[in-house]
Amino acid sequence: MTWWRQAVFYQIYPRSFQDSDGDGIGDLRGIAGRLDYLAGLGVDAIWISPLYPSPMADFGYDVADYRDVDPRFGTLADFDALLAAAHGRGLRVLLDFVPNHSSDQHPWFVASRSSRQHAKRDWYIWRDPAPGGGPPNNWISDFGGSAWEYDAASGQYYSHAFLKEQPDLNWRNPEVVAAMHDVLRFWFDRGVDGFRIDVLWHMVKAADFADNPPNPAWRPGMADMLRVLQTRSTDQPEIHAVAADLRRIADTAGERVLIGEIYLPLDRLMTYYGTADMPGVHLPFNFSLIDAPWDAAGLARLIADYEAALPPGGWPNWVLGNHDRPRIATRVGPAQARVAAMLLLTLRGTPTLYYGDELGLTDVAIPPERVQDPRELREPGLGLNRDPVRTPMAWDGGPGAGFTTGDPWLPLHDDAATRNVAAQAADAGSMLSLVRDLLALRRAHPALSLGALEGVSGEDDVLRYERSDGGERLIVALNLSAGERRFALPDHVGMPRLLLSTVPPWRTGGEDGDGRTILLAPDEGVVLLDE
Ligand code: NOJ
């Protein structure tokens, strides 16, 4: 049994988790000081967003050295200490591998840019201008504008799927492949337990650099990148051999896990599991819940479709939020955020929790003068700002919420004085207590992590499914509405006992006298044990 199948991952955005030196930016010593919290919460592994030296044009997703730690976050020695301390508590540690692009300050790119003749020229993607001048094709950066930047000194354009400060590495060049493989080995040798791979589906571009087709659904007011369909600039067949090589390195290193960041439709996403001959990443991130309308019938269909689409041996995984997308509590409101947590932690497969969601954090309004996200700065006002979901964690009700003794790099949430770890830990009815209870329940009942998933249904606002393992069967029923709802227990279920409710204290039950109808309070989710 591979450890990550049963694990719950927890994403840490290092700038925002815990500052230890008063500069308003989180750091590795800060994270190390919070390991007891994480172990006590009951997660199994942390994934730390990029911590490498970086000019921070895209807050670390522009890497200037793949084998070191940015001084703002600490040192390699701090990292080793963090890793040892995490392992000492039974927590695994995943890093973020950013292979599609480096920083334009990376020595590789500085060399590549220096002349057309340089041995590293081909390490990045350089093209001549189009015959009539201008960019080589119509590809658009995910952050708006052409995906090509002109270099006047050498008379060519280089490709950048994101900022121009993030030039795309050329994964068709074997020297790049070898150098990046060495990066993986460097961290595996240090003991990291796996990687989340940034924009895996972007890594290989069509060899002929043909135009992307226009997107007929694009309208003014939508992000610039959506003007075209990225059929040539992403998701090329050659990516699967690239991923298989990464997988081989991970598997050779021992029990390590690779999670791929992939935003694609279900049928395309599934190809990233690979095949028996050419295995892909262990877990292609499943973001389907992030965009899903919050209705029971739709979610039931989504869960069933995802399960049905999994290839043989493919292990599922679920995500409710990350550092790029609106927080779940903002999307569905505070009461349904509790239901959502129950959903995330009772579905079959490996869940990833985003830091702060266990407190029910919402998106924080960022005053215009404090906007940091390059995406918002480039395309303001379209609702693309990611700062609101990257604000500091709140640990206590003191100044700086226990996050920092200085000025936090992004504002804290308005209710940090009450919405913080210390306050919620002391309240059995808090979101934090619910998440901790859910994690404990999941640990106590392997049916919830490893068991079969059956009977998925979504009727009358109630999303239901059963999880079973060995002789044990659990029933999960989630009321996605703000009204009371009833459902009849299926005949094959005996007299169930309540294990956990999102609404403390449990005030429902078989109110029709024979125990066969369950009443759910507004916004109530329950886990029942069939006895
Ligand atoms: C995906 C990351 O999650 C996002 O934060 C980043 O801006 C882009 N990749 C570019 O690396």
Coordinates of C-alpha atoms and ligand atoms in Angstrom, one line a residue:
M1 CA 0.0 0.0 0.0
T2 CA 1.5 3.3 -1.1
W3 CA 1.3 5.9 1.7
W4 CA -0.2 8.7 -0.5
R5 CA -3.4 6.8 -1.2
Q6 CA -4.4 7.0 2.4
A7 CA -2.9 10.4 3.0
V8 CA -4.4 13.9 3.3
F9 CA -2.3 16.6 1.8
Y10 CA -2.2 20.2 3.1
Q11 CA -1.0 23.0 0.8
I12 CA 1.2 25.7 2.4
Y13 CA 1.7 29.0 0.6
P14 CA 5.0 29.8 2.3
R15 CA 4.8 33.6 2.1
S16 CA 1.6 33.4 4.2
F17 CA 1.9 30.6 6.7
Q18 CA 4.2 31.8 9.5
D19 CA 6.8 34.6 9.6
S20 CA 9.6 33.9 12.0
D21 CA 11.8 37.0 11.5
G22 CA 9.3 39.9 11.4
D23 CA 9.6 40.9 7.7
G24 CA 6.0 40.2 7.1
I25 CA 6.7 37.3 4.8
G26 CA 6.4 33.7 6.0
D27 CA 9.4 31.4 6.0
L28 CA 10.7 27.9 6.6
R29 CA 11.5 28.4 10.3
G30 CA 7.9 29.6 10.6
I31 CA 6.6 26.5 9.1
A32 CA 8.8 24.4 11.3
G33 CA 7.3 26.1 14.3
R34 CA 3.8 25.1 13.2
L35 CA 4.5 21.4 12.6
D36 CA 2.8 20.4 15.8
Y37 CA -0.3 22.2 14.7
L38 CA -0.3 20.3 11.4
A39 CA 0.3 17.0 13.0
G40 CA -2.4 17.7 15.6
L41 CA -4.8 18.7 12.8
G42 CA -4.3 15.2 11.4
V43 CA -2.9 15.8 7.9
D44 CA -0.3 13.4 6.5
A45 CA 1.8 15.5 4.2
I46 CA 2.5 19.2 3.3
W47 CA 3.0 20.6 -0.1
I48 CA 5.0 23.8 0.0
S49 CA 4.5 26.2 -2.9
P50 CA 7.9 27.3 -4.4
L51 CA 10.6 28.2 -1.9
Y52 CA 13.5 28.6 -4.4
P53 CA 15.5 31.8 -5.0
S54 CA 13.4 34.0 -7.2
P55 CA 12.9 37.6 -8.2
M56 CA 9.3 36.9 -7.2
A57 CA 7.8 38.3 -10.4
D58 CA 5.2 35.5 -9.9
F59 CA 5.9 34.9 -6.3
G60 CA 8.3 32.0 -6.6
Y61 CA 6.9 30.5 -9.8
D62 CA 9.8 32.2 -11.5
V63 CA 12.7 30.1 -10.3
A64 CA 16.3 31.5 -10.5
D65 CA 18.0 28.5 -8.9
Y66 CA 16.3 25.1 -8.7
R67 CA 18.6 23.9 -6.0
D68 CA 18.5 26.4 -3.2
V69 CA 16.1 28.3 -0.9
D70 CA 15.2 31.9 -1.3
P71 CA 16.8 34.0 1.5
R72 CA 13.4 35.4 2.3
F73 CA 12.3 31.9 3.2
G74 CA 15.6 30.8 4.8
T75 CA 18.5 28.5 3.8
L76 CA 19.0 25.0 2.7
A77 CA 20.0 24.2 6.2
D78 CA 16.6 25.5 7.4
F79 CA 14.9 23.3 4.8
D80 CA 16.8 20.2 6.0
A81 CA 15.8 21.0 9.5
L82 CA 12.2 21.4 8.5
L83 CA 12.2 18.2 6.6
A84 CA 13.8 16.3 9.5
A85 CA 11.3 17.8 12.0
A86 CA 8.4 17.0 9.7
H87 CA 9.5 13.4 9.3
G88 CA 10.0 13.2 13.0
R89 CA 6.3 13.9 13.4
G90 CA 5.3 11.5 10.7
L91 CA 4.6 14.3 8.2
R92 CA 5.8 14.0 4.6
V93 CA 6.9 17.0 2.6
L94 CA 6.3 17.7 -1.0
L95 CA 7.9 20.6 -3.0
D96 CA 6.7 22.4 -6.0
F97 CA 8.5 21.5 -9.2
V98 CA 8.3 24.3 -11.8
P99 CA 9.6 22.7 -15.0
N100 CA 7.8 24.6 -17.7
H101 CA 9.6 27.8 -17.2
S102 CA 12.4 29.4 -15.1
S103 CA 13.0 33.0 -14.2
D104 CA 14.5 35.2 -16.8
Q105 CA 17.2 35.8 -14.1
H106 CA 18.1 32.1 -14.1
P107 CA 21.8 31.7 -15.3
W108 CA 20.5 29.3 -18.0
F109 CA 18.3 32.0 -19.5
V110 CA 20.9 34.7 -19.1
A111 CA 23.2 32.4 -21.1
S112 CA 20.6 31.5 -23.6
R113 CA 19.7 35.1 -24.2
S114 CA 23.3 36.2 -24.5
S115 CA 23.7 35.1 -28.2
R116 CA 22.2 32.9 -30.9
Q117 CA 25.4 30.9 -30.8
H118 CA 25.4 30.2 -27.1
A119 CA 25.4 26.5 -26.3
K120 CA 22.3 27.1 -24.1
R121 CA 20.4 29.0 -26.7
D122 CA 18.2 26.0 -27.4
W123 CA 17.5 25.5 -23.7
Y124 CA 14.6 27.9 -24.2
I125 CA 12.2 28.3 -27.1
W126 CA 13.4 30.9 -29.5
R127 CA 11.8 31.6 -32.9
D128 CA 12.3 34.1 -35.7
P129 CA 9.6 36.8 -36.2
A130 CA 6.7 36.0 -38.4
P131 CA 7.5 36.5 -42.1
G132 CA 5.8 39.9 -42.1
G133 CA 7.3 40.8 -38.7
G134 CA 5.7 40.4 -35.3
P135 CA 5.4 37.4 -33.0
P136 CA 5.9 33.9 -34.5
N137 CA 2.3 32.9 -33.9
N138 CA -0.9 33.8 -32.1
W139 CA -0.2 32.1 -28.8
I140 CA -1.4 34.2 -25.8
S141 CA 0.2 34.2 -22.4
D142 CA -2.0 32.9 -19.5
F143 CA -1.4 36.3 -18.0
G144 CA -2.6 38.2 -21.1
G145 CA -0.8 39.5 -24.2
S146 CA 1.3 37.6 -26.7
A147 CA 3.2 34.6 -25.3
W148 CA 6.2 35.8 -27.2
E149 CA 8.7 38.5 -26.1
Y150 CA 11.1 40.1 -28.6
D151 CA 14.8 40.2 -27.8
A152 CA 16.1 43.1 -29.9
A153 CA 19.7 42.1 -29.4
S154 CA 19.4 38.8 -31.1
G155 CA 16.4 39.5 -33.3
Q156 CA 14.3 36.6 -32.1
Y157 CA 11.3 36.0 -29.9
Y158 CA 11.2 33.7 -26.9
S159 CA 8.1 31.9 -25.7
H160 CA 6.6 32.5 -22.2
A161 CA 3.3 30.8 -21.3
F162 CA 3.1 33.1 -18.3
L163 CA 5.0 36.4 -17.6
K164 CA 7.8 37.5 -19.9
E165 CA 10.0 37.1 -16.7
Q166 CA 9.1 33.4 -17.0
P167 CA 10.7 32.1 -20.2
D168 CA 9.6 28.6 -21.3
L169 CA 12.2 25.9 -21.0
N170 CA 12.6 23.7 -24.1
W171 CA 11.7 20.1 -23.1
R172 CA 12.6 18.9 -26.5
N173 CA 16.2 19.6 -25.7
P174 CA 17.8 16.5 -24.0
E175 CA 20.2 18.7 -22.0
V176 CA 17.3 20.5 -20.4
V177 CA 15.6 17.2 -19.7
A178 CA 18.8 15.9 -18.0
A179 CA 19.4 19.1 -16.0
M180 CA 15.8 19.0 -14.7
H181 CA 16.0 15.3 -13.9
D182 CA 19.1 16.2 -11.8
V183 CA 17.0 18.8 -10.0
L184 CA 14.5 16.1 -9.0
R185 CA 17.2 13.8 -7.8
F186 CA 18.8 16.6 -5.8
W187 CA 15.7 17.0 -3.7
F188 CA 14.8 13.3 -3.6
D189 CA 18.3 12.7 -2.2
R190 CA 17.7 15.3 0.4
G191 CA 14.6 13.3 1.4
V192 CA 11.6 15.1 -0.1
D193 CA 8.6 12.8 -0.4
G194 CA 7.3 14.1 -3.7
F195 CA 6.5 17.0 -5.9
R196 CA 3.5 18.9 -7.2
I197 CA 4.4 19.6 -10.8
D198 CA 3.5 23.1 -12.0
V199 CA 1.5 23.3 -15.3
L200 CA 2.4 19.9 -16.4
W201 CA 0.2 20.1 -19.5
H202 CA 2.0 23.2 -20.7
M203 CA 5.5 21.6 -20.8
V204 CA 5.6 20.5 -24.4
K205 CA 4.4 22.7 -27.3
A206 CA 3.5 21.7 -30.8
A207 CA 6.6 21.1 -32.8
D208 CA 5.3 23.1 -35.8
F209 CA 4.2 26.1 -33.7
A210 CA 1.0 26.4 -35.6
D211 CA -1.5 29.0 -34.5
N212 CA -4.0 28.1 -31.7
P213 CA -7.6 28.2 -33.0
P214 CA -9.8 31.1 -32.0
N215 CA -12.2 30.5 -29.1
P216 CA -15.7 31.3 -30.3
A217 CA -16.9 31.7 -26.7
W218 CA -14.6 34.6 -25.9
R219 CA -16.3 37.9 -25.1
P220 CA -14.9 41.2 -24.0
G221 CA -14.5 41.2 -20.2
M222 CA -13.1 37.6 -20.3
A223 CA -9.4 37.0 -19.7
D224 CA -7.2 37.6 -22.7
M225 CA -5.8 34.0 -22.7
L226 CA -9.3 32.7 -23.5
R227 CA -9.3 34.4 -26.9
V228 CA -7.8 31.2 -28.3
L229 CA -8.1 27.5 -27.5
Q230 CA -4.7 26.2 -26.3
T231 CA -4.7 23.2 -28.5
R232 CA -1.2 23.7 -30.0
S233 CA 0.5 25.4 -27.1
T234 CA -0.5 22.7 -24.5
D235 CA -1.4 19.0 -24.0
Q236 CA 0.8 17.6 -26.8
P237 CA 1.2 13.9 -27.1
E238 CA 4.9 14.1 -26.4
I239 CA 4.2 15.2 -22.8
H240 CA 3.4 11.6 -21.8
A241 CA 7.0 10.4 -22.4
V242 CA 8.3 13.4 -20.5
A243 CA 6.0 12.6 -17.6
A244 CA 7.0 8.9 -17.7
D245 CA 10.6 9.9 -17.2
L246 CA 9.8 12.0 -14.2
R247 CA 7.7 9.1 -12.8
R248 CA 10.6 6.7 -13.3
I249 CA 12.9 9.0 -11.3
A250 CA 10.3 9.3 -8.5
D251 CA 9.8 5.5 -8.4
T252 CA 13.5 4.8 -8.5
A253 CA 13.9 7.1 -5.5
G254 CA 11.5 5.0 -3.4
E255 CA 8.0 5.8 -2.2
R256 CA 7.6 9.3 -3.7
V257 CA 4.6 10.8 -5.2
L258 CA 4.1 13.1 -8.2
I259 CA 1.0 15.3 -8.5
G260 CA 0.4 17.0 -11.7
E261 CA -1.2 20.4 -12.0
I262 CA -3.5 20.0 -15.0
Y263 CA -6.5 22.1 -16.0
L264 CA -8.1 20.0 -18.8
P265 CA -11.5 18.3 -19.5
L266 CA -11.9 15.0 -17.8
D267 CA -11.0 12.8 -20.8
R268 CA -7.8 14.7 -21.4
L269 CA -7.0 14.8 -17.6
M270 CA -7.2 11.0 -17.4
T271 CA -4.4 10.5 -20.0
Y272 CA -2.0 12.0 -17.4
Y273 CA -2.2 8.8 -15.3
G274 CA -0.4 7.3 -18.3
T275 CA -0.6 3.6 -19.2
A276 CA 1.0 0.4 -18.0
D277 CA 3.8 0.8 -20.5
M278 CA 4.2 4.5 -19.9
P279 CA 3.0 5.5 -16.4
G280 CA 2.3 9.2 -15.9
V281 CA 2.1 11.1 -12.6
H282 CA 0.6 9.3 -9.6
L283 CA -2.1 11.9 -9.2
P284 CA -3.2 14.3 -11.9
F285 CA -4.9 17.0 -9.8
N286 CA -8.6 16.8 -10.0
F287 CA -9.9 20.4 -9.9
S288 CA -13.5 19.6 -11.0
L289 CA -15.0 20.6 -7.6
I290 CA -13.4 24.0 -7.8
D291 CA -15.6 25.1 -10.7
A292 CA -18.6 22.9 -10.0
P293 CA -22.0 24.6 -9.4
W294 CA -23.0 23.7 -5.8
D295 CA -26.0 21.5 -6.4
A296 CA -26.6 18.0 -5.4
A297 CA -27.6 16.5 -8.7
G298 CA -24.7 18.1 -10.5
L299 CA -22.1 17.1 -7.9
A300 CA -23.4 13.5 -7.9
R301 CA -23.0 13.4 -11.7
L302 CA -19.5 14.9 -11.4
I303 CA -18.4 12.4 -8.8
A304 CA -19.8 9.4 -10.8
D305 CA -18.3 10.7 -14.1
Y306 CA -14.9 11.2 -12.5
E307 CA -14.9 7.7 -10.9
A308 CA -16.1 6.1 -14.1
A309 CA -13.4 7.9 -16.2
L310 CA -10.5 6.7 -14.0
P311 CA -8.1 4.3 -15.8
P312 CA -7.5 0.9 -14.3
G313 CA -5.4 1.4 -11.1
G314 CA -5.8 5.1 -11.3
W315 CA -6.2 6.5 -7.8
P316 CA -8.6 9.4 -7.4
N317 CA -7.9 12.8 -5.7
W318 CA -10.0 15.8 -4.9
V319 CA -9.3 19.5 -4.4
L320 CA -11.5 22.4 -3.2
G321 CA -9.1 25.3 -3.4
N322 CA -5.6 26.5 -4.0
H323 CA -3.5 29.6 -4.3
D324 CA -5.0 30.4 -7.7
R325 CA -8.7 30.0 -7.2
P326 CA -11.4 31.6 -5.0
R327 CA -11.7 30.1 -1.6
I328 CA -14.5 27.6 -1.0
A329 CA -16.0 29.6 1.8
T330 CA -16.4 32.6 -0.5
R331 CA -18.0 30.4 -3.2
V332 CA -20.5 28.6 -1.1
G333 CA -20.8 30.6 2.1
P334 CA -19.7 29.7 5.7
A335 CA -22.4 27.1 6.4
Q336 CA -21.9 25.2 3.2
A337 CA -18.1 25.4 3.6
R338 CA -18.5 23.0 6.5
V339 CA -20.5 20.7 4.2
A340 CA -17.8 21.0 1.6
A341 CA -15.1 20.0 4.1
M342 CA -17.1 16.9 4.8
L343 CA -17.4 16.2 1.1
L344 CA -13.7 16.7 0.5
L345 CA -12.7 14.4 3.4
T346 CA -15.1 11.6 2.8
L347 CA -14.8 11.1 -1.0
R348 CA -12.7 8.2 -2.3
G349 CA -9.2 9.3 -3.1
T350 CA -6.5 11.6 -1.8
P351 CA -7.7 15.1 -0.7
T352 CA -5.7 18.3 -0.7
L353 CA -6.6 20.9 1.8
Y354 CA -5.6 24.5 1.2
Y355 CA -4.2 26.3 4.2
G356 CA -6.7 28.5 6.0
D357 CA -9.7 26.7 4.6
E358 CA -9.8 24.8 7.9
L359 CA -10.6 28.1 9.5
G360 CA -13.2 28.9 6.9
L361 CA -11.2 31.8 5.6
T362 CA -12.8 33.8 2.8
D363 CA -11.3 35.8 0.0
V364 CA -9.9 39.0 1.5
A365 CA -10.6 42.4 -0.2
I366 CA -7.3 43.9 -1.4
P367 CA -7.2 47.7 -1.5
P368 CA -5.9 48.8 -5.0
E369 CA -2.7 50.2 -3.6
R370 CA -1.9 46.8 -2.0
V371 CA -2.4 44.6 -5.1
Q372 CA 0.6 42.3 -5.6
D373 CA -0.5 39.6 -8.1
P374 CA 1.0 40.2 -11.5
R375 CA -2.1 38.7 -13.1
E376 CA -4.3 41.4 -11.6
L377 CA -1.8 44.1 -12.4
R378 CA -1.7 43.0 -16.1
E379 CA -5.5 42.6 -16.5
P380 CA -7.1 44.6 -13.8
G381 CA -10.7 44.4 -12.8
L382 CA -11.6 41.1 -14.5
G383 CA -11.8 39.2 -11.2
L384 CA -8.5 37.4 -11.8
N385 CA -6.7 38.7 -8.7
R386 CA -5.1 35.8 -6.6
D387 CA -4.0 38.0 -3.7
P388 CA -7.4 37.5 -1.9
V389 CA -6.7 33.8 -1.5
R390 CA -3.1 34.2 -0.5
T391 CA -3.5 36.3 2.7
P392 CA -1.8 35.4 5.9
M393 CA -2.9 32.5 8.2
A394 CA -4.2 33.7 11.5
W395 CA -2.9 31.9 14.6
D396 CA -4.2 34.0 17.5
G397 CA -6.0 37.2 18.3
G398 CA -2.9 39.3 18.9
P399 CA -1.3 41.9 16.6
G400 CA -0.4 40.4 13.3
A401 CA -2.6 37.4 14.2
G402 CA 0.5 35.6 15.4
F403 CA 1.6 35.4 11.7
T404 CA 4.1 38.2 12.0
T405 CA 5.5 40.8 14.4
G406 CA 5.9 43.1 11.3
D407 CA 3.6 44.3 8.6
P408 CA 2.1 41.4 6.7
W409 CA 2.8 41.4 3.0
L410 CA -0.9 41.1 2.3
P411 CA -3.7 42.3 4.6
L412 CA -5.1 39.9 7.2
H413 CA -8.8 39.1 7.1
D414 CA -11.0 41.6 8.9
D415 CA -12.1 39.1 11.5
A416 CA -8.7 37.7 12.3
A417 CA -9.1 38.7 15.9
T418 CA -11.8 36.0 16.2
R419 CA -11.2 33.7 13.2
N420 CA -7.9 32.2 14.1
V421 CA -6.5 28.9 15.2
A422 CA -6.4 29.6 19.0
A423 CA -10.0 30.8 19.1
Q424 CA -11.3 27.9 17.0
A425 CA -9.3 25.3 18.7
A426 CA -11.1 26.2 21.9
D427 CA -14.5 26.0 20.3
A428 CA -15.8 22.4 19.7
G429 CA -18.3 23.8 17.2
S430 CA -15.7 25.7 15.1
M431 CA -14.7 24.9 11.5
L432 CA -11.3 24.0 12.7
S433 CA -12.8 21.4 15.2
L434 CA -14.9 20.0 12.4
V435 CA -12.0 19.6 10.1
R436 CA -9.9 18.0 12.9
D437 CA -12.9 15.7 13.7
L438 CA -13.2 14.8 10.0
L439 CA -9.6 14.0 9.7
A440 CA -9.7 11.8 12.8
L441 CA -12.8 10.0 11.5
R442 CA -11.0 9.4 8.2
R443 CA -8.1 7.9 10.1
A444 CA -10.2 5.8 12.3
H445 CA -12.3 4.4 9.4
P446 CA -10.3 3.2 6.4
A447 CA -13.6 2.8 4.6
L448 CA -13.4 6.6 4.2
S449 CA -10.0 6.8 2.7
L450 CA -9.5 3.5 0.9
G451 CA -13.0 1.9 0.8
A452 CA -15.3 1.5 -2.1
L453 CA -17.6 4.4 -3.1
E454 CA -21.1 3.4 -4.1
G455 CA -24.7 4.6 -4.4
V456 CA -23.8 8.2 -5.4
S457 CA -27.1 10.1 -5.7
G458 CA -28.2 13.7 -5.7
E459 CA -31.9 14.3 -5.1
D460 CA -33.8 17.0 -3.4
D461 CA -30.6 18.9 -2.5
V462 CA -29.1 15.9 -0.7
L463 CA -25.9 14.5 -2.0
R464 CA -25.4 11.0 -0.8
Y465 CA -22.9 8.1 -1.1
E466 CA -21.7 5.1 0.8
R467 CA -18.2 4.1 1.6
S468 CA -17.4 0.6 2.6
D469 CA -14.4 -1.5 3.4
G470 CA -14.3 -5.0 4.8
G471 CA -17.5 -5.4 6.9
E472 CA -17.9 -1.7 7.5
R473 CA -20.3 0.7 5.7
L474 CA -20.6 4.4 6.2
I475 CA -23.3 6.6 4.7
V476 CA -22.5 10.2 3.9
A477 CA -25.5 12.6 3.4
L478 CA -24.9 16.3 2.6
N479 CA -27.7 18.8 2.6
L480 CA -26.7 21.4 0.1
S481 CA -29.6 23.6 0.9
A482 CA -30.4 26.1 3.6
G483 CA -33.7 24.3 4.4
E484 CA -34.5 21.1 6.2
R485 CA -34.4 18.0 4.0
R486 CA -35.4 14.3 4.6
F487 CA -34.2 11.2 3.0
A488 CA -35.2 7.6 3.3
L489 CA -32.5 5.1 4.2
P490 CA -32.0 2.5 1.5
D491 CA -33.3 -1.0 2.4
H492 CA -29.8 -2.6 2.5
V493 CA -28.8 -0.2 5.3
G494 CA -29.6 -1.3 8.9
M495 CA -30.0 1.1 11.8
P496 CA -27.3 3.7 11.3
R497 CA -25.5 5.5 14.1
L498 CA -24.3 9.1 13.7
L499 CA -20.6 9.5 13.7
L500 CA -20.3 13.2 12.8
S501 CA -22.5 16.1 11.8
T502 CA -21.5 19.5 10.4
V503 CA -24.1 21.0 12.7
P504 CA -23.3 20.6 16.3
P505 CA -25.1 19.2 18.2
W506 CA -26.8 16.6 16.1
R507 CA -30.5 17.3 16.4
T508 CA -32.1 15.1 13.9
G509 CA -32.7 11.4 13.5
G510 CA -35.3 8.9 12.4
E511 CA -38.1 11.2 13.2
D512 CA -40.8 9.0 11.6
G513 CA -40.6 6.5 14.5
D514 CA -39.2 3.5 12.7
G515 CA -35.8 5.2 12.1
R516 CA -35.9 4.8 8.3
T517 CA -36.2 8.5 7.5
I518 CA -33.4 10.8 8.3
L519 CA -34.0 14.5 8.8
L520 CA -31.1 16.8 7.9
A521 CA -31.0 20.3 9.4
P522 CA -30.3 23.2 7.1
D523 CA -26.7 23.0 5.7
E524 CA -26.2 19.8 7.5
G525 CA -23.9 17.0 6.4
V526 CA -23.7 13.7 8.3
V527 CA -21.6 10.6 8.4
L528 CA -23.5 7.6 9.6
L529 CA -22.2 4.2 10.4
D530 CA -24.4 1.3 9.3
E531 CA -24.6 -1.1 12.3
Ligands
NOJ1 C1 0.4 27.6 -11.8 C2 0.6 28.2 -10.5 O1 -0.3 27.5 -9.6 C3 0.4 29.6 -10.6 O2 0.4 30.2 -9.3 C4 1.5 30.2 -11.4 O3 1.3 31.6 -11.6 C5 1.6 29.5 -12.8 N1 1.4 28.1 -12.7 C6 2.9 29.8 -13.4 O4 3.9 29.1 -12.8

